[in-house]
């Protein structure tokens, strides 16, 4: 999409891609390309809106746990389907393919002979450790962790070999191809005393590769900071197409050998910086990361902790220098809050109540409750938190910008930020069990939005008050 999560709003498991979010495959299809998507897990399936604008979208029935429990759609399966589809296209037809594989994820169980390349073969007892929610605060033994890392590396080796076969067959057809390889996240293996992903925003989670190869691309390492939001506009530009990314930047001039700023430093003149803001509210966490080269500021709202590191001297962010650089950290925090904005305004006197979120006002944390006067502004994070207001013994709300409703005319609150509606992807018991098995949900967790009366749910998402 070329958008950050704070822009498109899809920040939790119950939300699908809204219809107003532009997607790269639409640009390619409109540009005369045949389009194919092949995916290997639930979160990038048609259920969550990823099938839009593909001439052929194959999610292999992964909405059915029996067909996709614990990564049973392997990389070679996705790649072979893609090749078969490509072979069916008329000669000379330009093609765009999006291929997503899930092998390098739980349960780290590569097929033979890859599952013994770096360590013993997996055994039944290993399954005990496959839910990282249970071990998020209690690390597994050093021996078991070493085995898990070996299994992870075995999955990488398997996918690498399957990808090699895909590319060699594509090259064998004589077609030119531009290839982009990336990942949506990394994995923690004890660096912060935990493991897995989604609950922190440290470099081992967010610093992922982006590798491009193809005709006209110069062999090089681009020093400028880039983010995954840059992929869509860059790939479109390399094909001679225009993609209006609201957050992402086109990196094609540097890739094609043109002039570029090879420094990862902070640009001047208000130029956008890629991967500036990151946030997560997964697994009962609420964490923000703000970047100003060479510093990363980490705000752990849940645990009331702040971290600051210098990526130039400490690229893994292992040393917290916030205490000795408090003034600079506070300045960065103010700019972070300025980026988020105070998108709520009180129209009456009352008392706010926020569920599953935190109130900030004038850059100060207010927790879940705040007395307000008319004209007071405030921010609520994350965007799918529920906001109510107590006025004269009456409770009004809840409003929920991401996935629910927002207040309209005559309401005690006004909201001016991003909201999405009709974007809830309700999960069946089977799908919820599948997500628990791969560590995305904890047992008993309910990621569904608060119930909103049907008569209050309109396509606009704005509901007027009486």
CSV table of C-alpha atoms in Angstrom, one decimal:
chain,number,residue,atom,x,y,z
A,1,UNK,CA,0.0,0.0,0.0
A,2,UNK,CA,2.9,2.4,0.5
A,3,UNK,CA,1.3,3.3,3.8
A,4,UNK,CA,2.3,3.0,7.4
A,5,UNK,CA,0.0,1.2,9.8
A,6,UNK,CA,-0.9,4.5,11.4
A,7,UNK,CA,-2.2,5.7,7.9
A,8,UNK,CA,-4.1,2.6,6.7
A,9,UNK,CA,-5.3,1.7,10.2
A,10,UNK,CA,-5.1,-2.1,10.0
A,11,UNK,CA,-3.4,-2.6,13.3
A,12,UNK,CA,-5.1,-5.6,14.8
A,13,UNK,CA,-6.2,-9.1,13.9
A,14,UNK,CA,-9.9,-8.3,13.5
A,15,UNK,CA,-9.3,-5.6,10.8
A,16,UNK,CA,-9.1,-6.1,7.1
A,17,UNK,CA,-7.7,-3.8,4.4
A,18,UNK,CA,-10.2,-0.9,3.9
A,19,UNK,CA,-11.5,-0.3,0.4
A,20,UNK,CA,-10.0,3.2,0.3
A,21,UNK,CA,-6.4,1.9,0.7
A,22,UNK,CA,-4.6,1.8,-2.7
A,23,UNK,CA,-2.8,-1.5,-3.4
A,24,UNK,CA,0.1,-2.0,-5.8
A,25,UNK,CA,-1.5,-4.8,-7.7
A,26,UNK,CA,-4.3,-2.5,-8.8
A,27,UNK,CA,-1.7,-0.1,-10.4
A,28,UNK,CA,-0.1,-3.0,-12.3
A,29,UNK,CA,-3.4,-4.4,-13.5
A,30,UNK,CA,-4.6,-1.0,-14.6
A,31,UNK,CA,-1.2,-0.7,-16.4
A,32,UNK,CA,-1.9,-3.8,-18.5
A,33,UNK,CA,-0.2,-6.4,-16.4
A,34,UNK,CA,-1.7,-9.8,-15.7
A,35,UNK,CA,-1.6,-10.2,-11.9
A,36,UNK,CA,-1.2,-13.2,-9.6
A,37,UNK,CA,-1.2,-13.5,-5.8
A,38,UNK,CA,-0.2,-16.6,-3.9
A,39,UNK,CA,-0.2,-16.6,-0.1
A,40,UNK,CA,0.4,-19.1,2.6
A,41,UNK,CA,-1.3,-17.9,5.7
A,42,UNK,CA,-4.6,-16.5,7.0
A,43,UNK,CA,-3.6,-12.8,7.6
A,44,UNK,CA,-2.8,-12.2,3.9
A,45,UNK,CA,-5.7,-14.2,2.5
A,46,UNK,CA,-8.8,-12.9,0.7
A,47,UNK,CA,-10.6,-12.9,4.1
A,48,UNK,CA,-8.4,-9.9,5.0
A,49,UNK,CA,-8.8,-8.1,1.7
A,50,UNK,CA,-5.5,-9.1,0.0
A,51,UNK,CA,-7.2,-10.6,-3.0
A,52,UNK,CA,-8.3,-7.3,-4.4
A,53,UNK,CA,-7.3,-6.6,-8.1
A,54,UNK,CA,-5.5,-9.9,-8.7
A,55,UNK,CA,-6.6,-11.7,-11.9
A,56,UNK,CA,-5.8,-14.9,-10.0
A,57,UNK,CA,-5.5,-15.0,-6.2
A,58,UNK,CA,-4.7,-18.4,-4.6
A,59,UNK,CA,-4.8,-18.7,-0.8
A,60,UNK,CA,-5.1,-22.5,-0.9
A,61,UNK,CA,-8.2,-22.7,1.3
A,62,UNK,CA,-6.1,-21.4,4.3
A,63,UNK,CA,-9.3,-20.1,5.9
A,64,UNK,CA,-9.8,-23.8,6.8
A,65,UNK,CA,-7.5,-24.8,9.6
A,66,UNK,CA,-7.4,-28.4,8.4
A,67,UNK,CA,-5.7,-27.2,5.3
A,68,UNK,CA,-3.3,-24.7,6.8
A,69,UNK,CA,-2.6,-25.6,10.4
A,70,UNK,CA,1.0,-24.7,11.2
A,71,UNK,CA,2.4,-23.8,7.8
A,72,UNK,CA,1.3,-26.8,5.7
A,73,UNK,CA,1.3,-24.6,2.6
A,74,UNK,CA,5.0,-24.8,1.9
A,75,UNK,CA,7.1,-22.4,-0.2
A,76,UNK,CA,7.5,-24.8,-3.1
A,77,UNK,CA,3.7,-25.2,-3.2
A,78,UNK,CA,3.3,-21.4,-3.6
A,79,UNK,CA,6.1,-21.1,-6.1
A,80,UNK,CA,4.9,-24.0,-8.3
A,81,UNK,CA,1.4,-22.6,-8.5
A,82,UNK,CA,2.9,-19.2,-9.6
A,83,UNK,CA,5.0,-20.9,-12.3
A,84,UNK,CA,2.0,-22.8,-13.6
A,85,UNK,CA,-0.1,-19.6,-13.8
A,86,UNK,CA,2.7,-17.8,-15.6
A,87,UNK,CA,3.0,-20.5,-18.2
A,88,UNK,CA,-0.7,-20.1,-19.0
A,89,UNK,CA,-0.3,-16.4,-19.9
A,90,UNK,CA,-0.1,-15.4,-23.6
A,91,UNK,CA,3.4,-14.8,-24.9
A,92,UNK,CA,4.5,-11.2,-24.3
A,93,UNK,CA,2.0,-10.5,-21.5
A,94,UNK,CA,3.6,-8.5,-18.8
A,95,UNK,CA,3.0,-10.0,-15.3
A,96,UNK,CA,3.1,-8.9,-11.7
A,97,UNK,CA,3.3,-11.6,-9.0
A,98,UNK,CA,3.0,-11.3,-5.3
A,99,UNK,CA,4.2,-14.4,-3.5
A,100,UNK,CA,4.0,-14.8,0.2
A,101,UNK,CA,5.5,-17.8,2.0
A,102,UNK,CA,5.2,-18.7,5.7
A,103,UNK,CA,7.8,-21.4,6.3
A,104,UNK,CA,10.2,-19.2,8.3
A,105,UNK,CA,7.6,-18.9,11.1
A,106,UNK,CA,6.1,-21.2,13.6
A,107,UNK,CA,6.5,-24.1,13.8
A,108,UNK,CA,10.0,-23.9,12.3
A,109,UNK,CA,9.6,-27.4,10.8
A,110,UNK,CA,11.3,-27.6,7.4
A,111,UNK,CA,10.6,-30.8,5.3
A,112,UNK,CA,13.3,-33.5,5.1
A,113,UNK,CA,16.2,-33.4,4.4
A,114,UNK,CA,16.3,-29.7,5.5
A,115,UNK,CA,15.0,-30.4,9.0
A,116,UNK,CA,18.4,-32.0,9.9
A,117,UNK,CA,20.7,-29.6,8.2
A,118,UNK,CA,21.8,-27.7,11.3
A,119,UNK,CA,20.6,-29.8,14.2
A,120,UNK,CA,18.7,-33.0,15.1
A,121,UNK,CA,15.3,-33.6,13.4
A,122,UNK,CA,12.3,-32.1,15.3
A,123,UNK,CA,10.5,-34.4,17.7
A,124,UNK,CA,7.0,-34.2,19.2
A,125,UNK,CA,8.2,-32.6,22.4
A,126,UNK,CA,9.4,-29.6,20.4
A,127,UNK,CA,5.7,-28.7,19.9
A,128,UNK,CA,5.5,-27.7,23.6
A,129,UNK,CA,7.6,-24.6,22.8
A,130,UNK,CA,5.8,-23.5,19.7
A,131,UNK,CA,3.5,-21.0,21.4
A,132,UNK,CA,5.7,-18.1,22.2
A,133,UNK,CA,3.0,-16.4,24.1
A,134,UNK,CA,3.5,-18.8,27.0
A,135,UNK,CA,7.2,-18.1,27.0
A,136,UNK,CA,7.1,-14.3,26.4
A,137,UNK,CA,8.2,-13.6,30.0
A,138,UNK,CA,9.9,-16.9,30.7
A,139,UNK,CA,12.7,-18.0,28.4
A,140,UNK,CA,13.0,-21.6,27.3
A,141,UNK,CA,16.2,-23.5,28.2
A,142,UNK,CA,19.4,-22.6,26.4
A,143,UNK,CA,19.5,-26.0,24.8
A,144,UNK,CA,16.0,-25.8,23.5
A,145,UNK,CA,16.6,-22.2,22.3
A,146,UNK,CA,19.6,-23.3,20.3
A,147,UNK,CA,17.5,-26.0,18.7
A,148,UNK,CA,14.8,-23.5,17.8
A,149,UNK,CA,17.4,-21.2,16.2
A,150,UNK,CA,18.7,-24.1,14.2
A,151,UNK,CA,15.2,-25.0,13.0
A,152,UNK,CA,14.6,-21.3,12.0
A,153,UNK,CA,17.8,-21.4,10.0
A,154,UNK,CA,16.7,-24.7,8.4
A,155,UNK,CA,13.5,-23.0,7.2
A,156,UNK,CA,15.5,-20.2,5.7
A,157,UNK,CA,17.7,-22.7,3.9
A,158,UNK,CA,14.6,-24.5,2.6
A,159,UNK,CA,12.9,-21.4,1.3
A,160,UNK,CA,16.1,-20.1,-0.2
A,161,UNK,CA,16.5,-23.3,-2.2
A,162,UNK,CA,12.9,-23.3,-3.3
A,163,UNK,CA,13.2,-19.6,-4.4
A,164,UNK,CA,16.4,-20.5,-6.3
A,165,UNK,CA,14.5,-23.1,-8.3
A,166,UNK,CA,11.7,-20.6,-9.0
A,167,UNK,CA,14.1,-17.9,-10.3
A,168,UNK,CA,16.2,-20.3,-12.4
A,169,UNK,CA,13.1,-21.6,-14.1
A,170,UNK,CA,11.9,-18.0,-14.7
A,171,UNK,CA,15.3,-17.0,-16.2
A,172,UNK,CA,15.1,-20.2,-18.3
A,173,UNK,CA,12.0,-18.8,-20.0
A,174,UNK,CA,14.0,-15.9,-21.4
A,175,UNK,CA,11.8,-13.3,-19.7
A,176,UNK,CA,13.2,-10.3,-18.1
A,177,UNK,CA,12.2,-10.0,-14.4
A,178,UNK,CA,12.6,-7.6,-11.6
A,179,UNK,CA,12.7,-9.4,-8.2
A,180,UNK,CA,12.1,-7.9,-4.8
A,181,UNK,CA,12.6,-10.0,-1.6
A,182,UNK,CA,11.6,-8.7,1.8
A,183,UNK,CA,10.0,-9.8,5.1
A,184,UNK,CA,7.3,-8.3,7.3
A,185,UNK,CA,9.3,-8.8,10.5
A,186,UNK,CA,12.3,-10.5,12.1
A,187,UNK,CA,12.4,-12.7,15.1
A,188,UNK,CA,13.7,-12.3,18.7
A,189,UNK,CA,15.7,-15.2,20.1
A,190,UNK,CA,16.5,-14.0,23.6
A,191,UNK,CA,18.0,-10.6,22.8
A,192,UNK,CA,15.5,-8.9,25.1
A,193,UNK,CA,14.9,-11.9,27.4
A,194,UNK,CA,12.0,-13.1,25.3
A,195,UNK,CA,11.3,-14.6,21.9
A,196,UNK,CA,9.0,-14.4,18.9
A,197,UNK,CA,7.7,-11.1,17.5
A,198,UNK,CA,5.0,-8.5,17.5
A,199,UNK,CA,5.3,-7.4,21.1
A,200,UNK,CA,8.5,-5.2,20.7
A,201,UNK,CA,9.9,-2.8,18.1
A,202,UNK,CA,13.7,-3.4,18.5
A,203,UNK,CA,16.0,-3.8,15.5
A,204,UNK,CA,15.8,-7.6,15.5
A,205,UNK,CA,12.1,-7.2,14.9
A,206,UNK,CA,12.0,-4.4,12.4
A,207,UNK,CA,15.4,-4.4,10.5
A,208,UNK,CA,14.5,-6.7,7.6
A,209,UNK,CA,16.2,-7.2,4.2
A,210,UNK,CA,15.0,-5.6,1.0
A,211,UNK,CA,16.8,-7.2,-1.9
A,212,UNK,CA,16.2,-6.1,-5.5
A,213,UNK,CA,17.6,-7.7,-8.7
A,214,UNK,CA,16.8,-7.1,-12.3
A,215,UNK,CA,17.8,-5.5,-15.6
A,216,UNK,CA,19.3,-2.0,-15.2
A,217,UNK,CA,19.7,-2.3,-11.4
A,218,UNK,CA,23.2,-1.4,-10.3
A,219,UNK,CA,24.9,-3.8,-7.8
A,220,UNK,CA,25.2,-1.7,-4.6
A,221,UNK,CA,24.1,-1.3,-1.0
A,222,UNK,CA,21.8,1.8,-0.6
A,223,UNK,CA,22.9,3.6,2.5
A,224,UNK,CA,19.8,5.8,2.8
A,225,UNK,CA,17.2,4.6,5.4
A,226,UNK,CA,14.4,2.8,3.7
A,227,UNK,CA,11.1,1.2,4.8
A,228,UNK,CA,8.7,-1.4,3.5
A,229,UNK,CA,6.4,1.5,2.7
A,230,UNK,CA,8.9,2.4,-0.1
A,231,UNK,CA,8.4,-1.0,-1.9
A,232,UNK,CA,5.2,-0.2,-3.7
A,233,UNK,CA,6.2,3.2,-5.2
A,234,UNK,CA,9.6,1.8,-6.1
A,235,UNK,CA,8.4,-1.3,-7.9
A,236,UNK,CA,5.8,0.7,-9.8
A,237,UNK,CA,8.4,3.2,-10.9
A,238,UNK,CA,10.7,0.5,-12.1
A,239,UNK,CA,7.9,-0.7,-14.4
A,240,UNK,CA,7.2,2.8,-15.6
A,241,UNK,CA,4.1,3.2,-13.6
A,242,UNK,CA,3.0,5.8,-11.0
A,243,UNK,CA,1.9,4.8,-7.6
A,244,UNK,CA,0.7,7.5,-5.2
A,245,UNK,CA,2.1,6.3,-1.9
A,246,UNK,CA,1.1,8.6,1.0
A,247,UNK,CA,4.0,7.5,3.1
A,248,UNK,CA,6.5,5.5,0.9
A,249,UNK,CA,9.2,7.0,-1.2
A,250,UNK,CA,10.3,6.0,-4.7
A,251,UNK,CA,13.9,4.6,-4.5
A,252,UNK,CA,14.3,3.8,-8.2
A,253,UNK,CA,16.7,6.7,-9.0
A,254,UNK,CA,19.3,5.3,-6.7
A,255,UNK,CA,18.7,1.7,-7.9
A,256,UNK,CA,19.1,2.8,-11.5
A,257,UNK,CA,22.4,4.5,-10.8
A,258,UNK,CA,21.2,8.0,-10.4
A,259,UNK,CA,22.1,10.4,-7.7
A,260,UNK,CA,21.0,9.7,-4.2
A,261,UNK,CA,21.9,10.5,-0.6
A,262,UNK,CA,24.0,7.5,0.4
A,263,UNK,CA,24.0,8.7,4.1
A,264,UNK,CA,21.5,7.2,6.5
A,265,UNK,CA,21.5,10.6,8.2
A,266,UNK,CA,18.6,13.0,8.7
A,267,UNK,CA,17.6,14.9,5.6
A,268,UNK,CA,16.9,18.6,5.8
A,269,UNK,CA,14.1,20.8,4.4
A,270,UNK,CA,11.2,18.7,5.7
A,271,UNK,CA,12.0,15.7,3.5
A,272,UNK,CA,10.1,12.5,4.5
A,273,UNK,CA,12.1,9.9,6.4
A,274,UNK,CA,11.2,6.2,5.7
A,275,UNK,CA,10.4,4.0,8.7
A,276,UNK,CA,10.2,7.0,11.0
A,277,UNK,CA,7.3,5.8,13.1
A,278,UNK,CA,6.4,2.3,14.3
A,279,UNK,CA,3.8,1.1,16.8
A,280,UNK,CA,2.4,-2.2,18.1
A,281,UNK,CA,-0.5,-3.1,20.5
A,282,UNK,CA,-0.2,-6.8,20.1
A,283,UNK,CA,-0.1,-9.3,23.0
A,284,UNK,CA,-1.2,-6.7,25.7
A,285,UNK,CA,1.7,-4.4,24.6
A,286,UNK,CA,1.5,-0.7,23.6
A,287,UNK,CA,4.9,0.4,22.2
A,288,UNK,CA,5.9,3.3,20.0
A,289,UNK,CA,9.2,3.7,18.2
A,290,UNK,CA,10.4,7.1,16.8
A,291,UNK,CA,13.5,7.5,14.6
A,292,UNK,CA,15.7,10.6,14.2
A,293,UNK,CA,19.1,9.5,12.9
A,294,UNK,CA,21.1,8.3,14.6
A,295,UNK,CA,18.7,7.8,17.5
A,296,UNK,CA,15.8,5.5,18.1
A,297,UNK,CA,13.3,6.4,20.8
A,298,UNK,CA,11.3,3.5,22.3
A,299,UNK,CA,8.2,4.3,24.4
A,300,UNK,CA,6.7,1.3,26.2
A,301,UNK,CA,3.4,2.7,27.4
A,302,UNK,CA,2.3,-0.5,29.1
A,303,UNK,CA,5.3,-0.8,31.3
A,304,UNK,CA,6.0,3.0,31.6
A,305,UNK,CA,9.5,2.7,30.2
A,306,UNK,CA,11.5,4.7,27.7
A,307,UNK,CA,14.6,3.7,25.8
A,308,UNK,CA,17.0,5.7,23.6
A,309,UNK,CA,19.8,4.3,21.6
A,310,UNK,CA,22.4,5.5,19.1
A,311,UNK,CA,22.2,3.3,16.0
A,312,UNK,CA,25.5,4.6,14.7
A,313,UNK,CA,27.5,3.2,17.6
A,314,UNK,CA,24.9,0.6,18.8
A,315,UNK,CA,23.1,-0.8,15.8
A,316,UNK,CA,21.3,-3.5,17.9
A,317,UNK,CA,20.0,-0.9,20.4
A,318,UNK,CA,21.5,-2.9,23.3
A,319,UNK,CA,22.4,0.1,25.4
A,320,UNK,CA,19.7,2.5,26.8
A,321,UNK,CA,21.2,6.0,26.9
A,322,UNK,CA,17.9,7.8,27.8
A,323,UNK,CA,18.9,8.7,31.3
A,324,UNK,CA,22.0,10.5,30.2
A,325,UNK,CA,20.2,12.1,27.2
A,326,UNK,CA,16.9,12.9,28.8
A,327,UNK,CA,16.5,16.3,27.2
A,328,UNK,CA,17.1,15.0,23.7
A,329,UNK,CA,14.8,12.1,24.4
A,330,UNK,CA,12.0,14.5,25.6
A,331,UNK,CA,12.4,16.6,22.4
A,332,UNK,CA,12.0,13.4,20.3
A,333,UNK,CA,9.0,12.4,22.3
A,334,UNK,CA,7.3,15.8,21.7
A,335,UNK,CA,7.9,15.4,17.9
A,336,UNK,CA,6.5,11.9,18.1
A,337,UNK,CA,3.4,13.1,19.8
A,338,UNK,CA,3.2,15.9,17.3
A,339,UNK,CA,3.2,13.4,14.5
A,340,UNK,CA,0.4,11.4,16.1
A,341,UNK,CA,-1.6,14.6,16.8
A,342,UNK,CA,-4.4,15.2,19.3
A,343,UNK,CA,-7.3,14.1,17.1
A,344,UNK,CA,-10.0,14.2,19.7
A,345,UNK,CA,-11.7,17.4,20.9
A,346,UNK,CA,-14.2,17.7,23.8
A,347,UNK,CA,-17.3,19.7,23.1
A,348,UNK,CA,-18.7,19.5,26.6
A,349,UNK,CA,-17.6,19.1,30.2
A,350,UNK,CA,-17.2,15.5,31.2
A,351,UNK,CA,-15.1,12.6,32.2
A,352,UNK,CA,-13.4,10.4,29.6
A,353,UNK,CA,-13.1,6.7,29.9
A,354,UNK,CA,-10.9,4.7,27.5
A,355,UNK,CA,-10.9,0.9,27.2
A,356,UNK,CA,-7.9,-1.0,25.8
A,357,UNK,CA,-5.9,2.2,25.3
A,358,UNK,CA,-4.2,5.2,26.8
A,359,UNK,CA,-5.0,8.9,26.8
A,360,UNK,CA,-2.3,11.6,26.1
A,361,UNK,CA,-3.0,15.3,26.5
A,362,UNK,CA,-0.4,18.0,26.0
A,363,UNK,CA,2.2,15.2,25.6
A,364,UNK,CA,1.4,13.9,29.1
A,365,UNK,CA,0.1,10.4,29.7
A,366,UNK,CA,-3.3,10.4,31.4
A,367,UNK,CA,-3.9,6.7,31.5
A,368,UNK,CA,-7.6,5.6,30.9
A,369,UNK,CA,-9.5,8.5,32.5
A,370,UNK,CA,-9.4,12.3,32.1
A,371,UNK,CA,-11.7,15.1,33.1
A,372,UNK,CA,-12.2,17.5,30.1
A,373,UNK,CA,-13.6,20.9,29.4
A,374,UNK,CA,-15.0,22.2,26.1
A,375,UNK,CA,-12.2,22.8,23.6
A,376,UNK,CA,-9.8,20.4,25.3
A,377,UNK,CA,-7.9,18.2,22.8
A,378,UNK,CA,-6.3,14.8,23.4
A,379,UNK,CA,-4.9,11.7,21.7
A,380,UNK,CA,-5.9,8.1,22.3
A,381,UNK,CA,-3.6,5.2,21.3
A,382,UNK,CA,-4.0,2.7,19.8
A,383,UNK,CA,-6.6,3.7,17.3
A,384,UNK,CA,-8.9,0.8,18.0
A,385,UNK,CA,-9.3,1.7,21.6
A,386,UNK,CA,-12.9,2.4,22.7
A,387,UNK,CA,-13.6,6.0,23.9
A,388,UNK,CA,-16.6,6.9,26.2
A,389,UNK,CA,-17.5,10.1,28.0
A,390,UNK,CA,-19.5,10.5,31.2
A,391,UNK,CA,-21.7,13.6,31.1
A,392,UNK,CA,-24.2,14.4,33.9
A,393,UNK,CA,-24.6,10.8,34.9
A,394,UNK,CA,-25.0,9.6,31.4
A,395,UNK,CA,-22.4,7.5,29.5
A,396,UNK,CA,-22.1,8.3,25.8
A,397,UNK,CA,-20.2,6.1,23.4
A,398,UNK,CA,-18.3,3.9,22.8
A,399,UNK,CA,-16.6,5.3,19.7
A,400,UNK,CA,-13.8,3.3,18.1
A,401,UNK,CA,-12.1,4.9,15.0
A,402,UNK,CA,-10.5,1.8,13.7
A,403,UNK,CA,-13.2,-0.7,13.1
A,404,UNK,CA,-16.1,1.0,14.8
A,405,UNK,CA,-17.9,4.3,14.6
A,406,UNK,CA,-16.8,7.9,15.3
A,407,UNK,CA,-18.9,10.8,16.7
A,408,UNK,CA,-20.8,13.0,14.2
A,409,UNK,CA,-22.9,16.1,14.6
A,410,UNK,CA,-24.2,17.0,18.0
A,411,UNK,CA,-21.9,14.6,19.8
A,412,UNK,CA,-19.9,15.5,23.0
A,413,UNK,CA,-16.7,14.6,21.3
A,414,UNK,CA,-15.2,15.4,17.8
A,415,UNK,CA,-12.7,13.1,16.0
A,416,UNK,CA,-10.5,14.4,13.2
A,417,UNK,CA,-8.2,11.5,12.6
A,418,UNK,CA,-8.1,8.4,10.5
A,419,UNK,CA,-11.1,6.1,10.9
A,420,UNK,CA,-12.1,2.9,9.1
A,421,UNK,CA,-15.5,1.1,9.1
A,422,UNK,CA,-16.9,-2.0,7.7
A,423,UNK,CA,-13.4,-3.4,8.0
A,424,UNK,CA,-13.9,-6.1,10.6
A,425,UNK,CA,-13.0,-9.6,9.6
A,426,UNK,CA,-14.8,-11.8,12.2
A,427,UNK,CA,-12.9,-14.9,13.0
A,428,UNK,CA,-14.5,-18.4,13.3
A,429,UNK,CA,-13.6,-20.6,16.2
A,430,UNK,CA,-11.5,-22.7,13.8
A,431,UNK,CA,-9.6,-19.6,12.6
A,432,UNK,CA,-9.1,-18.4,16.2
A,433,UNK,CA,-7.7,-21.8,17.1
A,434,UNK,CA,-5.3,-21.6,14.2
A,435,UNK,CA,-4.1,-18.2,15.2
A,436,UNK,CA,-3.5,-19.5,18.8
A,437,UNK,CA,-1.5,-22.4,17.4
A,438,UNK,CA,0.9,-20.1,15.5
A,439,UNK,CA,1.2,-17.7,18.4
A,440,UNK,CA,-0.8,-14.7,17.1
A,441,UNK,CA,-3.5,-15.0,19.8
A,442,UNK,CA,-3.3,-16.1,23.4
A,443,UNK,CA,-5.8,-18.6,24.6
A,444,UNK,CA,-9.0,-16.8,25.7
A,445,UNK,CA,-8.1,-13.7,23.8
A,446,UNK,CA,-10.8,-11.9,22.0
A,447,UNK,CA,-9.7,-9.6,19.2
A,448,UNK,CA,-13.2,-8.8,18.0
A,449,UNK,CA,-14.2,-5.1,18.3
A,450,UNK,CA,-16.8,-4.0,20.8
A,451,UNK,CA,-20.3,-4.7,19.7
A,452,UNK,CA,-21.8,-1.8,17.8
A,453,UNK,CA,-25.6,-1.7,17.3
A,454,UNK,CA,-26.3,-2.5,13.7
A,455,UNK,CA,-28.4,0.7,13.3
A,456,UNK,CA,-25.3,2.8,14.3
A,457,UNK,CA,-23.0,1.2,11.7
A,458,UNK,CA,-23.1,3.1,8.5
A,459,UNK,CA,-20.7,3.1,5.5
A,460,UNK,CA,-19.3,6.5,6.5
A,461,UNK,CA,-18.6,5.4,10.1
A,462,UNK,CA,-19.8,8.8,11.3
A,463,UNK,CA,-22.8,8.6,13.6
A,464,UNK,CA,-24.7,11.8,14.6
A,465,UNK,CA,-25.9,12.2,18.2
A,466,UNK,CA,-29.4,13.2,19.2
